[in-house]
Amino acid sequence: MAAVTAPPTRTSPVSVRPLRRRPSVGRVAAWVVMAAIVLVTLLPFYWILRTALSSNTALAAHPGDPLPVDFTTGGFERALGLQSTKEAIAQGGAAGGLKFWRYLINSVVVSTLITVCQIFCSAMAAYAFARLRWRGRDKVFGLFLAGLMVPTIFTLLPNFVLIKQLGLIDNLLGIALPTMFMTPFAVFFLRQFFMNVPREVEEAALLDGAGKVRIFFRVMLPMASTPILTLGVLTYITSWNDYFWPLMVSYSDSSRVLTVALAIFRAQTPQTGYDWSGLMAATLIAALPMLLLFGVFARRIVSTISFTGVK
Amino acid sequence: MTIASSSPPSRLPVGGAEGARTTPRTRAAKAREGGGDGRLAAVFLAPALLGFLVFLLWPTLRGIYLSFTRFNLLTPAQWVGLDNYDRMVHDPIFWDSLRVTVVYVVINIGVQTVSALAIAVLLQRLTQSAVLRGIVLTPYLMSNVVAGIVWLWVLDTQLGIGNEIIAGLGFDRIPFLNDETWAIPTIALINVWRHVGYTALLLFAGLQAIPNDMYEAAKVDGASEWRMFWRITLPLLRPVLAVVLIMTVIGSFQVFDTVAVATNGGPANATNVLQFYIYGSAFGRFQFGYASAMSVALLVVLSAITVLQYRITRAGQTDLG
Amino acid sequence: MRIRTVVALTGALTLSLVSGCAQGGAAGSGAGSVTYWLWDANQLPAYQACAQGFERENPGLDVKITQMGWADYWTKLTASFIAGTQPDVFTDHIQKFGQFADLDVLEPLDDLGIDDSAYQAGLGANWIGQDGHRYGAPKDWDTVALFYNKKLTEAAGLTADRLNSLSWNPKGGGTFEKAIAHLTVDRDGRRGDEPGFDKNHVKVYGLATGGAGDSDGQTTWSPFTASAGWNYTDKARWGDSYAYDSKTFQSVIDWYFGLAKKGYLAPYTDYTDGANPANAQVASGRAATAFDGAWMISTYYGTKGLDVGTAVTPTGPSGKRATMMNGLADSVTKNARNKEGAKKWVKYLASDECQKTVGGYGIVFPATPDGTAAAVAAYRKKGIDVSAFTEPVTDKRHARTFSFPVTDYAADVYALMRPAMQDVFANGAPVSGLTKTNDQINFILGQ
């Protein structure tokens, strides 16, 4: 029976079966814990929705109502910039809405640029670190890894000045550039995968007369498609959610991304307190693309993430 | 607001155990490949190296240089030697913010690691549902700023649903973000909420690599789940756990966004974490030299902790044959 | 330097690869355009209207307005000075003025011919730097008054006249303390001035909290410290030392936050910047009254189900009532791309014509008397009586207005006072501790 042990993948029923036989107290308790975890994880999301569909001027009076207070889609209208300023102010909301589509496109452009370039460049470097022989390789790799420890605030200002010198202020490329070539983590992650690819695969290709460049593109990259997808989606989420750097670089609608737009929306009426329903609606709208992306890839990510596990 | 992504950095340490090490290889293998692939390596490495030098190494060196200067951002930096470091050592607010940060990291990492481990084990031993795995990851889709805002709303003493429930149950309302004892644990837990699913997934990946027959064999010997956890899961997960810990601790030390959104460092500096203090000095008070000096201190702390952790947890070794 | 060259080269390379989008034009200012920044979205339409008027008068010039939230406005402005992407004109706040003047990023506006007497008293003078030059043109002003929930005040038998003639003192609290005590109700329905009042279980607080007030106490303690005769600094402007160590100041603070200990003032824990500010406490029925600024008028009056009134601040030991009168201004940046156009725009912004236009929107009080009158009329049309805000400005006999402290190192003062005041309010630290904070502040100022 143990002989059948396939490489343990997430769907492997083997690990589940023995447990199923006896629904013990412990198991019930474990399910209760799991349910609690799911509840804590998801409840805030419900609360976002409930607040987004409430009327802002009535929220304070009914803090505990489980359903939307004085139901309205005004929050969403404000967030999408569909409401006139007058209406917005009358509803106790922030006036300048989001130019949603513009910011969405900007976010998509920046995140795509970063993700594609960063992963491609990191993969090449990772391959050089994992499978090419050259002098000083481990030292350079060590240096790359040390880059993990550099506090973000350190690089903020010099990079800003640099982007300015390059004339890329208020430009989507300026937002993408600093993380477009690599992150220490991406290199580390992919190197780890390449090192685990059996050497025989590579040697077989070498015997067929393929060069190392060809091997990288034809053998290694396709083999790494699953970890690359995983890394890609995570990189995408990270760059999508990045806030401070785009804030520094962006000056106008032409380069404003969703996170920045959201923050500006948040602080629009400085001393009056937040436009909660508008803000929560905007939050949902800004997160929606990520939720969709995640919905499409979730199965693959959560299952392939194990694929790259420690060997 | 990712001036510093708090809690686990957006970097996924799955690859794992060997860390910085390379595969041990024999001289013979090296010889077989001939003189090496220097030129090819240069081409492959060029873009990443460019990015590394320009956007990571150079800013770091510049930051270190600035820590020896007086610099208000707009006029040229003036060399002041060790003045900033001298001031830092004598600045009680700096030391207090370091203390606050450490408290935050301990709570954040402690709770996060334990719950992530629990979730990972539940996801492995209880159910293999991919849907559940997806659900625990959803908070990670929100940015830190959004997570901060949402919890600020949920936990407000008077208007938050959290306190409405507490009051409804007949307890006294808890000033989660307005009280000096509650504020830091609350911030730490908010960040646990956002990151725990992600961390759990990484640990889950590690768990998947543990051969199932080990559990089967233990089962035959009549071992309980609890016992198997301590005897099999934990020891074999250790290398992954170590890498995950190093990564999350580095991220945790740089907590900023949540504080900026939820408490602004208050009440009375109770949540004035180091990165927040650095940020205020740099962009609020234009003392960039001093802010750089504190950043260098943070860099030193992070390096020291990483090395220490690496040593203690023997992250480079694996128990898995 | 070496590294720089390499960087510039590689940068140029990248640039040429992705050419086209690189020329996006930082602030997008052409020859005839003026860039202008402001932070309040609600004022945007009013200034857009102004811009139209300006463009009509100055063919060939057009104004590009960028609105950005307060929280990011200043960071962004700083970054823009570094990057050379600063706006030509921006809305300036008196607390930031010293810092920007110090950094030498503002353009003197002496040649605009701004006449202080054309504006409400004190608004013009604040924007004269230590070097004697003018760096800002008066834009608008705001004062503080007491907002109250009419339903609750009527239930407590407090008429509008009563609320408008309250007085206080740091010893017994005066009629003001009596009023808010009477407005306070515990969960058993007992009022704050009745026997058996349970201060630990208050259902409605007499007065909402606006937090600890940082270094200025604009809508918290400043109406009291000022009506007790206290001043922030040794001089009206550009003082050399702060006076947070004064006995008067500390005794007023002690009394004011002491109201929370008595159960009349909502405790610090009730206040969250953003989530539960004073107006939300009033809106939720958790507090009966709140000190708040004129910029909040539409918010209070727009709250559903809330019948709200306003009253002037109480008269203090000095025999006068007091309110902060804060004025914003428009400043031109030193390296403005279109300096000439910028100055023209500022001059127009400061003109009666533009200010009357802005006033017509009924959102802020413009700095010129005519502009103010336009705003008062606009509010009246909405059915809002704003005399509690305007009276202190005109009635010098019974009221005193004062400004934010104008000194160097305002950001450091804020950074030190904010936690110190929170320590007093939230943690019950003794007010005498403020003396030490004051020493630190004055040490920095003396540098």
mmCIF file with all atom_site columns, N, CA and C in Angstrom, chain A residues 55 57 60 70 85 89 95 160 162 164 166-168 170-171 243 247-248 250-251 267-274 276, chain C residues 7 11 15 21-22 26 37 39 41-42 45 67 69-70 72 76 79-80 82-83 85 274-275 284 295-296 299 302 304:
data_model
loop_
_atom_site.group_PDB
_atom_site.id
_atom_site.type_symbol
_atom_site.label_atom_id
_atom_site.label_alt_id
_atom_site.label_comp_id
_atom_site.label_asym_id
_atom_site.label_entity_id
_atom_site.label_seq_id
_atom_site.pdbx_PDB_ins_code
_atom_site.Cartn_x
_atom_site.Cartn_y
_atom_site.Cartn_z
_atom_site.occupancy
_atom_site.B_iso_or_equiv
_atom_site.pdbx_formal_charge
_atom_site.auth_seq_id
_atom_site.auth_comp_id
_atom_site.auth_asym_id
_atom_site.auth_atom_id
_atom_site.pdbx_PDB_model_num
ATOM 1   N N  . SER A 1 55  ? -25.813 54.590 3.440   1.00 0.00 ? 55  SER A N  1
ATOM 2   C CA . SER A 1 55  ? -25.748 56.026 3.217   1.00 0.00 ? 55  SER A CA 1
ATOM 3   C C  . SER A 1 55  ? -24.811 56.626 4.254   1.00 0.00 ? 55  SER A C  1
ATOM 4   N N  . THR A 1 57  ? -24.339 59.563 5.581   1.00 0.00 ? 57  THR A N  1
ATOM 5   C CA . THR A 1 57  ? -24.801 60.447 6.638   1.00 0.00 ? 57  THR A CA 1
ATOM 6   C C  . THR A 1 57  ? -25.594 59.689 7.703   1.00 0.00 ? 57  THR A C  1
ATOM 7   N N  . ALA A 1 60  ? -23.261 56.714 11.134  1.00 0.00 ? 60  ALA A N  1
ATOM 8   C CA . ALA A 1 60  ? -22.869 56.912 12.525  1.00 0.00 ? 60  ALA A CA 1
ATOM 9   C C  . ALA A 1 60  ? -24.005 56.593 13.493  1.00 0.00 ? 60  ALA A C  1
ATOM 10  N N  . ASP A 1 70  ? -29.902 52.568 5.366   1.00 0.00 ? 70  ASP A N  1
ATOM 11  C CA . ASP A 1 70  ? -30.430 53.505 4.386   1.00 0.00 ? 70  ASP A CA 1
ATOM 12  C C  . ASP A 1 70  ? -29.819 53.205 3.012   1.00 0.00 ? 70  ASP A C  1
ATOM 13  N N  . THR A 1 85  ? -20.519 66.871 -7.943  1.00 0.00 ? 85  THR A N  1
ATOM 14  C CA . THR A 1 85  ? -19.989 67.323 -6.667  1.00 0.00 ? 85  THR A CA 1
ATOM 15  C C  . THR A 1 85  ? -21.096 67.702 -5.695  1.00 0.00 ? 85  THR A C  1
ATOM 16  N N  . ILE A 1 89  ? -21.571 66.084 -2.042  1.00 0.00 ? 89  ILE A N  1
ATOM 17  C CA . ILE A 1 89  ? -21.502 66.823 -0.783  1.00 0.00 ? 89  ILE A CA 1
ATOM 18  C C  . ILE A 1 89  ? -22.800 66.652 -0.003  1.00 0.00 ? 89  ILE A C  1
ATOM 19  N N  . ALA A 1 95  ? -16.049 64.666 -2.875  1.00 0.00 ? 95  ALA A N  1
ATOM 20  C CA . ALA A 1 95  ? -16.579 65.128 -4.145  1.00 0.00 ? 95  ALA A CA 1
ATOM 21  C C  . ALA A 1 95  ? -15.862 64.570 -5.371  1.00 0.00 ? 95  ALA A C  1
ATOM 22  N N  . PHE A 1 160 ? 13.974  58.069 -6.163  1.00 0.00 ? 160 PHE A N  1
ATOM 23  C CA . PHE A 1 160 ? 13.120  59.164 -6.614  1.00 0.00 ? 160 PHE A CA 1
ATOM 24  C C  . PHE A 1 160 ? 13.936  60.197 -7.384  1.00 0.00 ? 160 PHE A C  1
ATOM 25  N N  . LEU A 1 162 ? 16.731  59.716 -8.850  1.00 0.00 ? 162 LEU A N  1
ATOM 26  C CA . LEU A 1 162 ? 17.175  59.089 -10.088 1.00 0.00 ? 162 LEU A CA 1
ATOM 27  C C  . LEU A 1 162 ? 16.088  59.128 -11.167 1.00 0.00 ? 162 LEU A C  1
ATOM 28  N N  . LYS A 1 164 ? 13.779  61.139 -11.354 1.00 0.00 ? 164 LYS A N  1
ATOM 29  C CA . LYS A 1 164 ? 13.652  62.524 -11.779 1.00 0.00 ? 164 LYS A CA 1
ATOM 30  C C  . LYS A 1 164 ? 14.729  62.856 -12.821 1.00 0.00 ? 164 LYS A C  1
ATOM 31  N N  . LEU A 1 166 ? 16.102  60.923 -14.792 1.00 0.00 ? 166 LEU A N  1
ATOM 32  C CA . LEU A 1 166 ? 15.799  60.229 -16.043 1.00 0.00 ? 166 LEU A CA 1
ATOM 33  C C  . LEU A 1 166 ? 14.598  60.856 -16.746 1.00 0.00 ? 166 LEU A C  1
ATOM 34  N N  . GLY A 1 167 ? 14.008  61.828 -16.123 1.00 0.00 ? 167 GLY A N  1
ATOM 35  C CA . GLY A 1 167 ? 12.854  62.481 -16.734 1.00 0.00 ? 167 GLY A CA 1
ATOM 36  C C  . GLY A 1 167 ? 11.619  61.609 -16.739 1.00 0.00 ? 167 GLY A C  1
ATOM 37  N N  . LEU A 1 168 ? 11.545  60.696 -15.779 1.00 0.00 ? 168 LEU A N  1
ATOM 38  C CA . LEU A 1 168 ? 10.419  59.760 -15.787 1.00 0.00 ? 168 LEU A CA 1
ATOM 39  C C  . LEU A 1 168 ? 9.389   60.037 -14.701 1.00 0.00 ? 168 LEU A C  1
ATOM 40  N N  . ASP A 1 170 ? 6.083   61.331 -13.204 1.00 0.00 ? 170 ASP A N  1
ATOM 41  C CA . ASP A 1 170 ? 4.730   61.355 -13.768 1.00 0.00 ? 170 ASP A CA 1
ATOM 42  C C  . ASP A 1 170 ? 4.623   60.482 -15.019 1.00 0.00 ? 170 ASP A C  1
ATOM 43  N N  . ASN A 1 171 ? 5.332   59.380 -14.973 1.00 0.00 ? 171 ASN A N  1
ATOM 44  C CA . ASN A 1 171 ? 5.330   58.470 -16.108 1.00 0.00 ? 171 ASN A CA 1
ATOM 45  C C  . ASN A 1 171 ? 5.174   57.052 -15.581 1.00 0.00 ? 171 ASN A C  1
ATOM 46  N N  . TYR A 1 243 ? 1.845   51.440 -2.911  1.00 0.00 ? 243 TYR A N  1
ATOM 47  C CA . TYR A 1 243 ? 1.213   52.727 -2.783  1.00 0.00 ? 243 TYR A CA 1
ATOM 48  C C  . TYR A 1 243 ? 2.209   53.882 -2.748  1.00 0.00 ? 243 TYR A C  1
ATOM 49  N N  . LEU A 1 247 ? 2.835   56.999 -5.472  1.00 0.00 ? 247 LEU A N  1
ATOM 50  C CA . LEU A 1 247 ? 2.402   58.314 -4.995  1.00 0.00 ? 247 LEU A CA 1
ATOM 51  C C  . LEU A 1 247 ? 3.486   59.358 -5.267  1.00 0.00 ? 247 LEU A C  1
ATOM 52  N N  . MET A 1 248 ? 4.733   58.963 -5.005  1.00 0.00 ? 248 MET A N  1
ATOM 53  C CA . MET A 1 248 ? 5.842   59.891 -5.202  1.00 0.00 ? 248 MET A CA 1
ATOM 54  C C  . MET A 1 248 ? 5.988   60.249 -6.677  1.00 0.00 ? 248 MET A C  1
ATOM 55  N N  . SER A 1 250 ? 3.827   59.746 -9.353  1.00 0.00 ? 250 SER A N  1
ATOM 56  C CA . SER A 1 250 ? 2.694   60.190 -10.156 1.00 0.00 ? 250 SER A CA 1
ATOM 57  C C  . SER A 1 250 ? 2.236   61.605 -9.798  1.00 0.00 ? 250 SER A C  1
ATOM 58  N N  . TYR A 1 251 ? 1.945   62.391 -10.814 1.00 0.00 ? 251 TYR A N  1
ATOM 59  C CA . TYR A 1 251 ? 1.477   63.748 -10.562 1.00 0.00 ? 251 TYR A CA 1
ATOM 60  C C  . TYR A 1 251 ? 0.110   64.047 -11.139 1.00 0.00 ? 251 TYR A C  1
ATOM 61  N N  . ALA A 1 267 ? -8.628  60.897 1.549   1.00 0.00 ? 267 ALA A N  1
ATOM 62  C CA . ALA A 1 267 ? -8.272  62.092 2.317   1.00 0.00 ? 267 ALA A CA 1
ATOM 63  C C  . ALA A 1 267 ? -8.857  63.358 1.713   1.00 0.00 ? 267 ALA A C  1
ATOM 64  N N  . GLN A 1 268 ? -9.930  63.206 0.947   1.00 0.00 ? 268 GLN A N  1
ATOM 65  C CA . GLN A 1 268 ? -10.399 64.353 0.227   1.00 0.00 ? 268 GLN A CA 1
ATOM 66  C C  . GLN A 1 268 ? -11.009 65.446 1.089   1.00 0.00 ? 268 GLN A C  1
ATOM 67  N N  . THR A 1 269 ? -11.768 65.057 2.051   1.00 0.00 ? 269 THR A N  1
ATOM 68  C CA . THR A 1 269 ? -12.330 66.066 2.934   1.00 0.00 ? 269 THR A CA 1
ATOM 69  C C  . THR A 1 269 ? -11.582 65.952 4.245   1.00 0.00 ? 269 THR A C  1
ATOM 70  N N  . PRO A 1 270 ? -10.506 66.706 4.359   1.00 0.00 ? 270 PRO A N  1
ATOM 71  C CA . PRO A 1 270 ? -9.509  66.439 5.378   1.00 0.00 ? 270 PRO A CA 1
ATOM 72  C C  . PRO A 1 270 ? -10.051 66.288 6.794   1.00 0.00 ? 270 PRO A C  1
ATOM 73  N N  . GLN A 1 271 ? -10.772 67.294 7.281   1.00 0.00 ? 271 GLN A N  1
ATOM 74  C CA . GLN A 1 271 ? -11.087 67.228 8.710   1.00 0.00 ? 271 GLN A CA 1
ATOM 75  C C  . GLN A 1 271 ? -12.458 66.654 9.007   1.00 0.00 ? 271 GLN A C  1
ATOM 76  N N  . THR A 1 272 ? -13.190 66.278 7.999   1.00 0.00 ? 272 THR A N  1
ATOM 77  C CA . THR A 1 272 ? -14.565 65.886 8.263   1.00 0.00 ? 272 THR A CA 1
ATOM 78  C C  . THR A 1 272 ? -14.728 64.413 8.577   1.00 0.00 ? 272 THR A C  1
ATOM 79  N N  . GLY A 1 273 ? -13.640 63.671 8.591   1.00 0.00 ? 273 GLY A N  1
ATOM 80  C CA . GLY A 1 273 ? -13.801 62.237 8.765   1.00 0.00 ? 273 GLY A CA 1
ATOM 81  C C  . GLY A 1 273 ? -14.023 61.632 7.397   1.00 0.00 ? 273 GLY A C  1
ATOM 82  N N  . TYR A 1 274 ? -13.841 60.342 7.313   1.00 0.00 ? 274 TYR A N  1
ATOM 83  C CA . TYR A 1 274 ? -13.903 59.715 6.002   1.00 0.00 ? 274 TYR A CA 1
ATOM 84  C C  . TYR A 1 274 ? -15.326 59.625 5.471   1.00 0.00 ? 274 TYR A C  1
ATOM 85  N N  . TRP A 1 276 ? -17.145 57.137 4.518   1.00 0.00 ? 276 TRP A N  1
ATOM 86  C CA . TRP A 1 276 ? -16.976 55.692 4.675   1.00 0.00 ? 276 TRP A CA 1
ATOM 87  C C  . TRP A 1 276 ? -17.603 54.861 3.577   1.00 0.00 ? 276 TRP A C  1
ATOM 88  N N  . VAL C 2 7   ? 24.755  55.333 -14.527 1.00 0.00 ? 7   VAL C N  1
ATOM 89  C CA . VAL C 2 7   ? 23.313  55.319 -14.319 1.00 0.00 ? 7   VAL C CA 1
ATOM 90  C C  . VAL C 2 7   ? 22.606  56.137 -15.373 1.00 0.00 ? 7   VAL C C  1
ATOM 91  N N  . GLY C 2 11  ? 20.187  54.742 -18.085 1.00 0.00 ? 11  GLY C N  1
ATOM 92  C CA . GLY C 2 11  ? 18.871  55.363 -18.038 1.00 0.00 ? 11  GLY C CA 1
ATOM 93  C C  . GLY C 2 11  ? 18.476  55.859 -19.410 1.00 0.00 ? 11  GLY C C  1
ATOM 94  N N  . LEU C 2 15  ? 15.470  54.733 -21.705 1.00 0.00 ? 15  LEU C N  1
ATOM 95  C CA . LEU C 2 15  ? 14.577  55.780 -22.163 1.00 0.00 ? 15  LEU C CA 1
ATOM 96  C C  . LEU C 2 15  ? 14.340  55.674 -23.659 1.00 0.00 ? 15  LEU C C  1
ATOM 97  N N  . CYS C 2 21  ? 6.681   57.672 -24.497 1.00 0.00 ? 21  CYS C N  1
ATOM 98  C CA . CYS C 2 21  ? 5.947   57.899 -23.265 1.00 0.00 ? 21  CYS C CA 1
ATOM 99  C C  . CYS C 2 21  ? 6.794   58.672 -22.261 1.00 0.00 ? 21  CYS C C  1
ATOM 100 N N  . ALA C 2 22  ? 8.089   58.732 -22.527 1.00 0.00 ? 22  ALA C N  1
ATOM 101 C CA . ALA C 2 22  ? 8.969   59.403 -21.579 1.00 0.00 ? 22  ALA C CA 1
ATOM 102 C C  . ALA C 2 22  ? 8.704   60.900 -21.512 1.00 0.00 ? 22  ALA C C  1
ATOM 103 N N  . ALA C 2 26  ? 6.078   66.376 -17.012 1.00 0.00 ? 26  ALA C N  1
ATOM 104 C CA . ALA C 2 26  ? 5.844   66.181 -15.593 1.00 0.00 ? 26  ALA C CA 1
ATOM 105 C C  . ALA C 2 26  ? 4.543   66.800 -15.117 1.00 0.00 ? 26  ALA C C  1
ATOM 106 N N  . TRP C 2 37  ? -2.353  73.733 -7.042  1.00 0.00 ? 37  TRP C N  1
ATOM 107 C CA . TRP C 2 37  ? -2.715  72.606 -6.187  1.00 0.00 ? 37  TRP C CA 1
ATOM 108 C C  . TRP C 2 37  ? -3.594  73.056 -5.023  1.00 0.00 ? 37  TRP C C  1
ATOM 109 N N  . TRP C 2 39  ? -6.126  71.065 -1.629  1.00 0.00 ? 39  TRP C N  1
ATOM 110 C CA . TRP C 2 39  ? -6.366  69.762 -1.022  1.00 0.00 ? 39  TRP C CA 1
ATOM 111 C C  . TRP C 2 39  ? -7.841  69.458 -0.764  1.00 0.00 ? 39  TRP C C  1
ATOM 112 N N  . ALA C 2 41  ? -11.394 68.780 -1.778  1.00 0.00 ? 41  ALA C N  1
ATOM 113 C CA . ALA C 2 41  ? -12.178 68.462 -2.976  1.00 0.00 ? 41  ALA C CA 1
ATOM 114 C C  . ALA C 2 41  ? -13.457 69.288 -3.041  1.00 0.00 ? 41  ALA C C  1
ATOM 115 N N  . ASN C 2 42  ? -14.005 69.598 -1.862  1.00 0.00 ? 42  ASN C N  1
ATOM 116 C CA . ASN C 2 42  ? -15.264 70.325 -1.848  1.00 0.00 ? 42  ASN C CA 1
ATOM 117 C C  . ASN C 2 42  ? -15.117 71.748 -2.370  1.00 0.00 ? 42  ASN C C  1
ATOM 118 N N  . PRO C 2 45  ? -14.876 72.846 -7.144  1.00 0.00 ? 45  PRO C N  1
ATOM 119 C CA . PRO C 2 45  ? -15.775 73.511 -8.101  1.00 0.00 ? 45  PRO C CA 1
ATOM 120 C C  . PRO C 2 45  ? -15.696 75.031 -8.004  1.00 0.00 ? 45  PRO C C  1
ATOM 121 N N  . GLN C 2 67  ? -6.069  68.448 -7.434  1.00 0.00 ? 67  GLN C N  1
ATOM 122 C CA . GLN C 2 67  ? -6.542  68.350 -6.062  1.00 0.00 ? 67  GLN C CA 1
ATOM 123 C C  . GLN C 2 67  ? -5.987  67.072 -5.456  1.00 0.00 ? 67  GLN C C  1
ATOM 124 N N  . GLY C 2 69  ? -5.505  64.833 -1.586  1.00 0.00 ? 69  GLY C N  1
ATOM 125 C CA . GLY C 2 69  ? -5.931  64.749 -0.189  1.00 0.00 ? 69  GLY C CA 1
ATOM 126 C C  . GLY C 2 69  ? -4.894  65.318 0.766   1.00 0.00 ? 69  GLY C C  1
ATOM 127 N N  . TRP C 2 70  ? -5.366  65.877 1.847   1.00 0.00 ? 70  TRP C N  1
ATOM 128 C CA . TRP C 2 70  ? -4.512  66.531 2.843   1.00 0.00 ? 70  TRP C CA 1
ATOM 129 C C  . TRP C 2 70  ? -3.361  65.640 3.297   1.00 0.00 ? 70  TRP C C  1
ATOM 130 N N  . ASP C 2 72  ? -1.634  63.397 1.896   1.00 0.00 ? 72  ASP C N  1
ATOM 131 C CA . ASP C 2 72  ? -0.519  63.220 0.975   1.00 0.00 ? 72  ASP C CA 1
ATOM 132 C C  . ASP C 2 72  ? -0.016  64.531 0.397   1.00 0.00 ? 72  ASP C C  1
ATOM 133 N N  . LYS C 2 76  ? 3.813   65.078 -0.933  1.00 0.00 ? 76  LYS C N  1
ATOM 134 C CA . LYS C 2 76  ? 3.890   65.205 -2.372  1.00 0.00 ? 76  LYS C CA 1
ATOM 135 C C  . LYS C 2 76  ? 4.523   66.545 -2.758  1.00 0.00 ? 76  LYS C C  1
ATOM 136 N N  . ALA C 2 79  ? 8.198   66.325 -2.151  1.00 0.00 ? 79  ALA C N  1
ATOM 137 C CA . ALA C 2 79  ? 8.818   65.530 -3.207  1.00 0.00 ? 79  ALA C CA 1
ATOM 138 C C  . ALA C 2 79  ? 8.897   66.338 -4.498  1.00 0.00 ? 79  ALA C C  1
ATOM 139 N N  . SER C 2 80  ? 7.883   67.131 -4.737  1.00 0.00 ? 80  SER C N  1
ATOM 140 C CA . SER C 2 80  ? 7.868   67.875 -5.991  1.00 0.00 ? 80  SER C CA 1
ATOM 141 C C  . SER C 2 80  ? 8.930   68.978 -5.985  1.00 0.00 ? 80  SER C C  1
ATOM 142 N N  . ILE C 2 82  ? 11.824  68.625 -4.615  1.00 0.00 ? 82  ILE C N  1
ATOM 143 C CA . ILE C 2 82  ? 13.065  67.910 -4.903  1.00 0.00 ? 82  ILE C CA 1
ATOM 144 C C  . ILE C 2 82  ? 13.148  67.600 -6.395  1.00 0.00 ? 82  ILE C C  1
ATOM 145 N N  . ALA C 2 83  ? 12.033  67.172 -6.941  1.00 0.00 ? 83  ALA C N  1
ATOM 146 C CA . ALA C 2 83  ? 12.042  66.720 -8.322  1.00 0.00 ? 83  ALA C CA 1
ATOM 147 C C  . ALA C 2 83  ? 11.933  67.883 -9.305  1.00 0.00 ? 83  ALA C C  1
ATOM 148 N N  . THR C 2 85  ? 9.233   69.398 -9.870  1.00 0.00 ? 85  THR C N  1
ATOM 149 C CA . THR C 2 85  ? 7.930   69.268 -10.533 1.00 0.00 ? 85  THR C CA 1
ATOM 150 C C  . THR C 2 85  ? 6.867   69.997 -9.737  1.00 0.00 ? 85  THR C C  1
ATOM 151 N N  . GLY C 2 274 ? -10.553 60.278 11.582  1.00 0.00 ? 274 GLY C N  1
ATOM 152 C CA . GLY C 2 274 ? -11.049 59.564 10.413  1.00 0.00 ? 274 GLY C CA 1
ATOM 153 C C  . GLY C 2 274 ? -12.303 58.771 10.689  1.00 0.00 ? 274 GLY C C  1
ATOM 154 N N  . ALA C 2 275 ? -12.284 57.935 11.717  1.00 0.00 ? 275 ALA C N  1
ATOM 155 C CA . ALA C 2 275 ? -13.448 57.079 11.949  1.00 0.00 ? 275 ALA C CA 1
ATOM 156 C C  . ALA C 2 275 ? -14.514 57.772 12.793  1.00 0.00 ? 275 ALA C C  1
ATOM 157 N N  . SER C 2 284 ? -23.979 60.310 15.964  1.00 0.00 ? 284 SER C N  1
ATOM 158 C CA . SER C 2 284 ? -24.424 59.029 16.508  1.00 0.00 ? 284 SER C CA 1
ATOM 159 C C  . SER C 2 284 ? -25.201 59.212 17.809  1.00 0.00 ? 284 SER C C  1
ATOM 160 N N  . TRP C 2 295 ? -15.262 74.937 8.572   1.00 0.00 ? 295 TRP C N  1
ATOM 161 C CA . TRP C 2 295 ? -15.203 74.037 7.411   1.00 0.00 ? 295 TRP C CA 1
ATOM 162 C C  . TRP C 2 295 ? -16.121 72.827 7.575   1.00 0.00 ? 295 TRP C C  1
ATOM 163 N N  . MET C 2 296 ? -16.663 72.639 8.789   1.00 0.00 ? 296 MET C N  1
ATOM 164 C CA . MET C 2 296 ? -17.516 71.490 9.065   1.00 0.00 ? 296 MET C CA 1
ATOM 165 C C  . MET C 2 296 ? -19.006 71.810 8.952   1.00 0.00 ? 296 MET C C  1
ATOM 166 N N  . THR C 2 299 ? -21.088 69.639 6.756   1.00 0.00 ? 299 THR C N  1
ATOM 167 C CA . THR C 2 299 ? -21.128 68.249 7.233   1.00 0.00 ? 299 THR C CA 1
ATOM 168 C C  . THR C 2 299 ? -22.169 68.083 8.335   1.00 0.00 ? 299 THR C C  1
ATOM 169 N N  . GLY C 2 302 ? -25.621 68.626 7.048   1.00 0.00 ? 302 GLY C N  1
ATOM 170 C CA . GLY C 2 302 ? -26.036 67.623 6.072   1.00 0.00 ? 302 GLY C CA 1
ATOM 171 C C  . GLY C 2 302 ? -26.290 66.251 6.672   1.00 0.00 ? 302 GLY C C  1
ATOM 172 N N  . LYS C 2 304 ? -28.079 63.331 8.254   1.00 0.00 ? 304 LYS C N  1
ATOM 173 C CA . LYS C 2 304 ? -29.468 62.912 8.278   1.00 0.00 ? 304 LYS C CA 1
ATOM 174 C C  . LYS C 2 304 ? -30.008 62.784 9.702   1.00 0.00 ? 304 LYS C C  1
#
